[in-house]
């Protein structure tokens, strides 16, 4: 077995990644203790704002909401964080599809918790985006109008229970590989949200791995179901890392700003190298006849995903794009009363709302 990852189920397939998250958290704390360059209170009184921004990034300090930042940096972050938040929310659908049909009470409780985690990730990320001066309502409107994207992976259907396993293992796995470097992102609120999210994602990957492991060691029909799910989710998962580096438009600037730390192709390779030994433990085949260890590169050679398909799915023509958006719009409309009730409650607590100006009604109800 190659590589230094430990694929033993009890150890957790993503434990190496979890170590990296903890290192990022320690680095965040160390940077805060070190203090910012310039004035002792961290404010550069006379510095040119652009120069101070660059100095903060070079010193591996975080950019915070109160700091000056270039407009393009702000716009890039809003687009990226919003797209990420939308993906968490839309990503609840393919797995939510199996909550009522989970094969046992235990499986159902785990899946419910996992899908709720994804809602929480959406919440952290919308909150991080709001620190950049955009409201959550605006971002939701842009999603519903089709003007902001979510990850193309969630436009594929979940046909069997094994798909829940394959999503946890491969989709959450690819998400962590992508997101662990974001724990060191230069924008403080995003980095802190990612640390929290990655800790939970590593459990998601672990539960998916465990579902597949159980099926792969079950009856021949269960084993076949697990293999079929891996066959269908492998290439869409590879496509999650985005277009190849030669076609990637935003990368160079994002790297310079320390938003992104590795290229799409580097992360894709890292994911393949992580999955191969884990597939061996599962006893499942990765559906790629060209997959082999390359001793010179110390990595696996593999067949890249179909990028033309990725572009088709991103542009709205995947198997479930229309269904996912229709469902989200319906949920948004049907959830209007919850937002209204929450707003009314907040207003009442603040003592300014209509409820607070009508004490008679409240007393009347209490007396009834
Ligand atoms: Fe998530
Ligand atoms: Fe997840």
Short mmCIF file of C-alpha atoms and ligand atoms in Angstrom, two decimals:
data_model
loop_
_atom_site.label_atom_id
_atom_site.label_comp_id
_atom_site.label_asym_id
_atom_site.label_seq_id
_atom_site.Cartn_x
_atom_site.Cartn_y
_atom_site.Cartn_z
CA UNK A 1 0.00 0.00 0.00
CA UNK A 2 1.33 3.40 -0.97
CA UNK A 3 1.16 6.79 0.67
CA UNK A 4 1.08 7.72 4.32
CA UNK A 5 -2.67 7.78 4.86
CA UNK A 6 -4.11 5.26 7.24
CA UNK A 7 -7.21 3.76 5.64
CA UNK A 8 -8.19 1.57 8.60
CA UNK A 9 -11.92 2.16 9.25
CA UNK A 10 -11.60 2.44 13.03
CA UNK A 11 -8.91 5.06 12.64
CA UNK A 12 -11.07 7.15 10.33
CA UNK A 13 -10.07 7.53 6.70
CA UNK A 14 -9.72 11.29 7.01
CA UNK A 15 -7.66 11.38 10.21
CA UNK A 16 -4.61 12.81 8.39
CA UNK A 17 -6.76 15.63 7.10
CA UNK A 18 -8.15 16.26 10.56
CA UNK A 19 -4.57 16.75 11.80
CA UNK A 20 -4.12 19.41 9.14
CA UNK A 21 -7.27 21.19 10.33
CA UNK A 22 -5.91 21.24 13.87
CA UNK A 23 -2.58 22.60 12.61
CA UNK A 24 -4.45 25.37 10.78
CA UNK A 25 -6.34 26.21 13.97
CA UNK A 26 -3.07 26.40 15.93
CA UNK A 27 -1.57 28.65 13.22
CA UNK A 28 -4.59 30.94 13.49
CA UNK A 29 -4.08 31.25 17.24
CA UNK A 30 -0.32 31.78 16.86
CA UNK A 31 -0.89 34.58 14.34
CA UNK A 32 -3.28 36.32 16.74
CA UNK A 33 -0.68 36.12 19.53
CA UNK A 34 2.10 37.37 17.25
CA UNK A 35 0.11 40.50 16.50
CA UNK A 36 -0.13 42.44 13.31
CA UNK A 37 2.69 44.25 11.54
CA UNK A 38 2.92 48.02 12.05
CA UNK A 39 1.50 49.83 15.06
CA UNK A 40 1.38 47.97 18.39
CA UNK A 41 -2.41 48.08 18.41
CA UNK A 42 -2.43 46.49 14.97
CA UNK A 43 -3.53 49.63 13.18
CA UNK A 44 -1.23 51.09 10.59
CA UNK A 45 -1.91 54.75 11.10
CA UNK A 46 0.03 56.20 8.20
CA UNK A 47 0.33 53.23 5.90
CA UNK A 48 -1.18 53.16 2.46
CA UNK A 49 -4.19 50.78 2.76
CA UNK A 50 -3.19 48.65 -0.23
CA UNK A 51 0.34 48.30 1.18
CA UNK A 52 -0.95 47.42 4.62
CA UNK A 53 -3.33 44.83 3.13
CA UNK A 54 -0.42 43.22 1.27
CA UNK A 55 1.76 43.32 4.41
CA UNK A 56 -0.95 41.54 6.42
CA UNK A 57 -1.24 38.79 3.82
CA UNK A 58 2.52 38.40 3.60
CA UNK A 59 2.77 38.13 7.39
CA UNK A 60 0.10 35.38 7.31
CA UNK A 61 -2.24 37.54 9.34
CA UNK A 62 -5.97 37.39 8.70
CA UNK A 63 -7.90 40.10 6.92
CA UNK A 64 -10.89 40.97 9.12
CA UNK A 65 -14.21 42.62 8.16
CA UNK A 66 -13.13 46.04 9.53
CA UNK A 67 -9.95 46.07 7.40
CA UNK A 68 -9.59 47.83 4.09
CA UNK A 69 -9.50 45.35 1.23
CA UNK A 70 -9.41 45.64 -2.57
CA UNK A 71 -12.85 45.47 -4.20
CA UNK A 72 -11.81 42.49 -6.31
CA UNK A 73 -10.74 40.57 -3.17
CA UNK A 74 -14.13 41.29 -1.60
CA UNK A 75 -16.03 40.28 -4.75
CA UNK A 76 -14.02 37.08 -5.18
CA UNK A 77 -14.71 36.07 -1.59
CA UNK A 78 -18.42 36.88 -1.81
CA UNK A 79 -18.74 34.76 -4.96
CA UNK A 80 -16.75 31.85 -3.54
CA UNK A 81 -18.33 31.82 -0.07
CA UNK A 82 -21.85 32.23 -1.49
CA UNK A 83 -21.33 29.39 -3.95
CA UNK A 84 -20.03 27.28 -1.11
CA UNK A 85 -23.01 28.15 1.13
CA UNK A 86 -25.50 27.38 -1.65
CA UNK A 87 -23.78 24.01 -2.20
CA UNK A 88 -24.27 23.05 1.44
CA UNK A 89 -27.99 23.85 1.22
CA UNK A 90 -28.70 22.24 -2.17
CA UNK A 91 -26.50 19.33 -1.08
CA UNK A 92 -29.08 18.44 1.56
CA UNK A 93 -31.47 17.24 -1.17
CA UNK A 94 -29.80 14.14 -2.65
CA UNK A 95 -29.27 12.62 0.80
CA UNK A 96 -32.49 14.00 2.28
CA UNK A 97 -34.12 11.83 -0.38
CA UNK A 98 -33.11 8.75 1.67
CA UNK A 99 -34.02 9.84 5.21
CA UNK A 100 -37.43 8.16 5.11
CA UNK A 101 -35.95 5.01 3.59
CA UNK A 102 -32.82 4.54 5.71
CA UNK A 103 -32.47 0.81 6.46
CA UNK A 104 -32.49 1.09 10.28
CA UNK A 105 -33.27 3.53 13.08
CA UNK A 106 -29.55 4.00 13.70
CA UNK A 107 -28.83 4.74 10.03
CA UNK A 108 -31.75 7.16 9.95
CA UNK A 109 -30.57 9.05 13.03
CA UNK A 110 -27.05 9.34 11.58
CA UNK A 111 -28.30 10.54 8.21
CA UNK A 112 -30.64 13.08 9.81
CA UNK A 113 -27.76 14.46 11.85
CA UNK A 114 -25.53 14.61 8.78
CA UNK A 115 -28.09 16.47 6.68
CA UNK A 116 -28.66 18.90 9.57
CA UNK A 117 -24.89 19.46 9.75
CA UNK A 118 -25.01 20.56 6.10
CA UNK A 119 -27.71 23.12 6.95
CA UNK A 120 -25.43 24.37 9.72
CA UNK A 121 -22.52 24.66 7.26
CA UNK A 122 -24.73 26.77 5.02
CA UNK A 123 -25.53 28.99 8.00
CA UNK A 124 -21.86 29.50 9.02
CA UNK A 125 -20.99 30.36 5.43
CA UNK A 126 -23.85 32.79 4.82
CA UNK A 127 -22.84 34.47 8.07
CA UNK A 128 -19.20 34.67 6.87
CA UNK A 129 -20.37 36.18 3.55
CA UNK A 130 -22.46 38.77 5.42
CA UNK A 131 -19.30 40.15 7.06
CA UNK A 132 -18.31 41.28 3.54
CA UNK A 133 -21.29 43.62 3.32
CA UNK A 134 -23.83 41.50 1.47
CA UNK A 135 -27.05 40.22 3.06
CA UNK A 136 -28.14 36.61 3.24
CA UNK A 137 -31.44 37.58 1.56
CA UNK A 138 -29.56 38.96 -1.44
CA UNK A 139 -27.50 35.79 -1.77
CA UNK A 140 -30.55 33.54 -1.52
CA UNK A 141 -32.26 35.67 -4.19
CA UNK A 142 -29.24 35.25 -6.48
CA UNK A 143 -29.35 31.49 -6.01
CA UNK A 144 -33.08 31.27 -6.66
CA UNK A 145 -32.71 33.46 -9.75
CA UNK A 146 -30.00 31.12 -11.05
CA UNK A 147 -27.43 33.91 -10.96
CA UNK A 148 -25.11 32.20 -8.48
CA UNK A 149 -23.98 28.59 -8.76
CA UNK A 150 -23.70 25.65 -6.44
CA UNK A 151 -21.48 22.61 -6.83
CA UNK A 152 -22.36 20.57 -9.92
CA UNK A 153 -22.10 17.31 -7.94
CA UNK A 154 -25.53 17.83 -6.37
CA UNK A 155 -27.22 17.59 -9.77
CA UNK A 156 -26.74 13.83 -9.82
CA UNK A 157 -29.48 11.51 -8.49
CA UNK A 158 -29.29 9.19 -5.47
CA UNK A 159 -30.68 5.93 -6.86
CA UNK A 160 -29.99 3.48 -4.01
CA UNK A 161 -29.08 3.48 -0.31
CA UNK A 162 -25.46 2.80 -1.32
CA UNK A 163 -25.40 6.28 -2.91
CA UNK A 164 -25.61 7.73 0.60
CA UNK A 165 -22.41 5.82 1.38
CA UNK A 166 -20.72 6.87 -1.85
CA UNK A 167 -21.64 10.52 -1.25
CA UNK A 168 -20.17 10.43 2.26
CA UNK A 169 -17.00 8.69 1.16
CA UNK A 170 -16.36 10.42 -2.16
CA UNK A 171 -18.29 13.71 -2.15
CA UNK A 172 -17.62 14.69 1.46
CA UNK A 173 -14.10 13.28 0.95
CA UNK A 174 -13.50 15.54 -2.06
CA UNK A 175 -15.05 18.44 -0.15
CA UNK A 176 -12.59 18.02 2.72
CA UNK A 177 -9.57 17.76 0.42
CA UNK A 178 -10.74 21.00 -1.17
CA UNK A 179 -11.58 22.70 2.11
CA UNK A 180 -8.72 21.78 4.43
CA UNK A 181 -6.42 24.33 2.71
CA UNK A 182 -9.20 26.93 3.07
CA UNK A 183 -8.75 26.67 6.85
CA UNK A 184 -5.64 28.83 6.15
CA UNK A 185 -7.50 31.27 3.89
CA UNK A 186 -6.42 34.90 4.38
CA UNK A 187 -9.97 36.06 5.17
CA UNK A 188 -10.51 35.46 8.89
CA UNK A 189 -14.28 34.73 9.03
CA UNK A 190 -14.01 32.24 6.14
CA UNK A 191 -10.97 30.49 7.65
CA UNK A 192 -12.69 30.12 11.01
CA UNK A 193 -15.90 28.79 9.41
CA UNK A 194 -13.86 26.27 7.42
CA UNK A 195 -12.10 24.95 10.53
CA UNK A 196 -15.44 24.19 12.11
CA UNK A 197 -16.88 22.73 8.92
CA UNK A 198 -13.91 20.48 8.16
CA UNK A 199 -14.07 18.90 11.61
CA UNK A 200 -17.65 17.86 10.86
CA UNK A 201 -16.93 16.85 7.26
CA UNK A 202 -14.35 14.35 8.40
CA UNK A 203 -17.12 12.53 10.28
CA UNK A 204 -19.30 12.68 7.19
CA UNK A 205 -16.63 10.97 5.18
CA UNK A 206 -16.22 8.39 7.88
CA UNK A 207 -19.95 7.55 8.00
CA UNK A 208 -20.05 7.15 4.21
CA UNK A 209 -17.01 4.89 4.31
CA UNK A 210 -18.66 2.80 7.02
CA UNK A 211 -21.90 2.40 5.03
CA UNK A 212 -19.95 1.22 1.98
CA UNK A 213 -17.76 -1.07 4.09
CA UNK A 214 -20.86 -2.72 5.56
CA UNK A 215 -22.49 -3.18 2.14
CA UNK A 216 -19.26 -4.39 0.53
CA UNK A 217 -19.03 -7.10 3.20
CA UNK A 218 -22.72 -8.02 3.01
CA UNK A 219 -24.67 -10.13 0.53
CA UNK A 220 -23.61 -10.27 -3.15
CA UNK A 221 -26.53 -7.97 -3.98
CA UNK A 222 -25.43 -5.41 -1.35
CA UNK A 223 -21.86 -5.59 -2.59
CA UNK A 224 -23.04 -5.04 -6.16
CA UNK A 225 -25.11 -2.05 -5.00
CA UNK A 226 -22.03 -0.53 -3.32
CA UNK A 227 -19.87 -1.06 -6.42
CA UNK A 228 -22.54 0.45 -8.67
CA UNK A 229 -22.71 3.56 -6.47
CA UNK A 230 -18.92 4.00 -6.57
CA UNK A 231 -18.98 3.50 -10.36
CA UNK A 232 -21.49 6.32 -10.74
CA UNK A 233 -20.03 8.80 -8.20
CA UNK A 234 -16.30 8.47 -8.97
CA UNK A 235 -15.96 10.77 -11.98
CA UNK A 236 -18.46 13.41 -10.81
CA UNK A 237 -16.42 13.55 -7.56
CA UNK A 238 -13.18 14.09 -9.50
CA UNK A 239 -14.96 16.89 -11.36
CA UNK A 240 -15.69 18.64 -8.03
CA UNK A 241 -12.15 20.05 -8.11
CA UNK A 242 -13.15 22.16 -11.09
CA UNK A 243 -11.67 22.56 -14.55
CA UNK A 244 -8.04 21.56 -15.18
CA UNK A 245 -5.39 24.15 -14.29
CA UNK A 246 -4.86 25.12 -17.94
CA UNK A 247 -8.52 26.34 -18.09
CA UNK A 248 -8.89 27.68 -14.57
CA UNK A 249 -9.60 31.39 -14.71
CA UNK A 250 -9.49 32.59 -11.12
CA UNK A 251 -6.60 30.61 -9.69
CA UNK A 252 -3.50 32.81 -9.96
CA UNK A 253 -5.02 35.87 -8.26
CA UNK A 254 -6.67 33.73 -5.56
CA UNK A 255 -3.30 32.12 -4.83
CA UNK A 256 -1.59 35.52 -4.56
CA UNK A 257 -4.26 36.61 -2.08
CA UNK A 258 -3.84 33.35 -0.14
CA UNK A 259 -7.51 32.51 -0.59
CA UNK A 260 -6.55 29.40 -2.51
CA UNK A 261 -3.36 27.51 -1.65
CA UNK A 262 -3.25 24.69 -4.21
CA UNK A 263 -4.37 24.33 -7.81
CA UNK A 264 -7.39 22.29 -8.92
CA UNK A 265 -5.18 19.58 -10.41
CA UNK A 266 -2.98 19.34 -7.30
CA UNK A 267 -6.05 18.84 -5.11
CA UNK A 268 -7.58 16.34 -7.53
CA UNK A 269 -4.36 14.30 -7.43
CA UNK A 270 -4.31 14.44 -3.65
CA UNK A 271 -7.89 13.10 -3.59
CA UNK A 272 -7.09 10.20 -5.93
CA UNK A 273 -4.03 9.28 -3.86
CA UNK A 274 -6.16 9.29 -0.71
CA UNK A 275 -8.98 7.19 -2.21
CA UNK A 276 -7.01 4.34 -3.79
CA UNK A 277 -5.81 2.71 -0.53
CA UNK A 278 -9.24 3.32 1.03
CA UNK A 279 -10.92 1.52 -1.91
CA UNK A 280 -8.59 -1.42 -1.24
CA UNK A 281 -9.80 -1.58 2.36
CA UNK A 282 -13.41 -1.35 1.19
CA UNK A 283 -12.76 -4.11 -1.34
CA UNK A 284 -14.37 -1.97 -4.05
CA UNK A 285 -13.00 -1.16 -7.47
CA UNK A 286 -12.39 2.40 -8.67
CA UNK A 287 -13.87 2.45 -12.18
CA UNK A 288 -10.70 3.52 -14.00
CA UNK A 289 -8.71 1.02 -16.10
CA UNK A 290 -5.80 3.48 -16.28
CA UNK A 291 -5.39 3.88 -12.55
CA UNK A 292 -1.85 2.86 -11.56
CA UNK A 293 0.94 3.86 -9.21
CA UNK A 294 3.57 6.03 -10.82
CA UNK A 295 6.86 5.58 -8.89
CA UNK A 296 8.50 8.64 -10.49
CA UNK A 297 5.69 10.96 -9.48
CA UNK A 298 4.99 9.08 -6.24
CA UNK A 299 1.29 9.39 -7.13
CA UNK A 300 -1.38 7.52 -9.02
CA UNK A 301 -1.93 8.10 -12.73
CA UNK A 302 -5.64 8.31 -13.47
CA UNK A 303 -8.18 9.15 -16.16
CA UNK A 304 -9.44 12.72 -15.72
CA UNK A 305 -13.19 13.34 -15.54
CA UNK A 306 -15.17 14.43 -18.58
CA UNK A 307 -14.82 18.21 -18.36
CA UNK A 308 -17.33 18.75 -21.16
CA UNK A 309 -19.91 17.00 -18.99
CA UNK A 310 -18.88 19.20 -16.03
CA UNK A 311 -19.48 22.32 -18.14
CA UNK A 312 -22.87 21.00 -19.28
CA UNK A 313 -23.95 20.31 -15.69
CA UNK A 314 -22.67 23.71 -14.48
CA UNK A 315 -24.61 25.44 -17.25
CA UNK A 316 -27.84 23.83 -16.01
CA UNK A 317 -28.11 20.66 -18.06
CA UNK A 318 -27.33 17.94 -15.51
CA UNK A 319 -29.69 15.08 -14.62
CA UNK A 320 -31.33 16.91 -11.66
CA UNK A 321 -30.64 20.67 -12.07
CA UNK A 322 -34.28 21.62 -12.65
CA UNK A 323 -35.56 19.36 -9.89
CA UNK A 324 -33.05 20.72 -7.34
CA UNK A 325 -33.88 24.35 -8.08
CA UNK A 326 -37.64 23.73 -8.15
CA UNK A 327 -37.43 22.02 -4.78
CA UNK A 328 -35.34 24.84 -3.29
CA UNK A 329 -37.77 27.49 -4.57
CA UNK A 330 -40.71 25.57 -3.15
CA UNK A 331 -38.97 25.14 0.22
CA UNK A 332 -38.18 28.87 0.26
CA UNK A 333 -41.83 29.78 -0.40
CA UNK A 334 -43.19 27.25 2.07
CA UNK A 335 -40.69 28.43 4.69
CA UNK A 336 -41.77 32.08 4.47
CA UNK A 337 -43.88 31.79 7.63
CA UNK A 338 -40.83 30.61 9.62
CA UNK A 339 -38.81 33.65 8.54
CA UNK A 340 -41.74 35.94 9.32
CA UNK A 341 -42.27 34.36 12.74
CA UNK A 342 -38.56 34.61 13.55
CA UNK A 343 -38.48 38.26 12.49
CA UNK A 344 -41.62 39.03 14.53
CA UNK A 345 -40.13 37.29 17.56
CA UNK A 346 -36.85 39.19 17.21
CA UNK A 347 -38.75 42.47 16.90
CA UNK A 348 -40.82 41.66 19.96
CA UNK A 349 -37.71 40.84 21.98
CA UNK A 350 -36.18 44.13 20.89
CA UNK A 351 -39.33 45.84 22.18
CA UNK A 352 -39.98 47.65 18.93
CA UNK A 353 -42.24 45.34 17.03
CA UNK A 354 -46.01 45.26 16.58
CA UNK A 355 -46.40 42.58 19.25
CA UNK A 356 -44.80 44.81 21.88
CA UNK A 357 -47.18 47.66 21.06
CA UNK A 358 -50.21 45.43 21.62
CA UNK A 359 -49.88 44.25 25.21
CA UNK A 360 -53.68 43.86 25.48
CA UNK A 361 -53.75 41.06 22.93
CA UNK A 362 -50.97 39.25 24.73
CA UNK A 363 -52.62 39.66 28.14
CA UNK A 364 -55.93 38.58 26.66
CA UNK A 365 -54.40 35.35 25.39
CA UNK A 366 -52.59 34.71 28.68
CA UNK A 367 -55.86 35.15 30.60
CA UNK A 368 -57.82 32.88 28.26
FE1 LIG B 1 -20.91 20.39 4.51
FE1 LIG B 2 -20.68 17.01 4.60
#
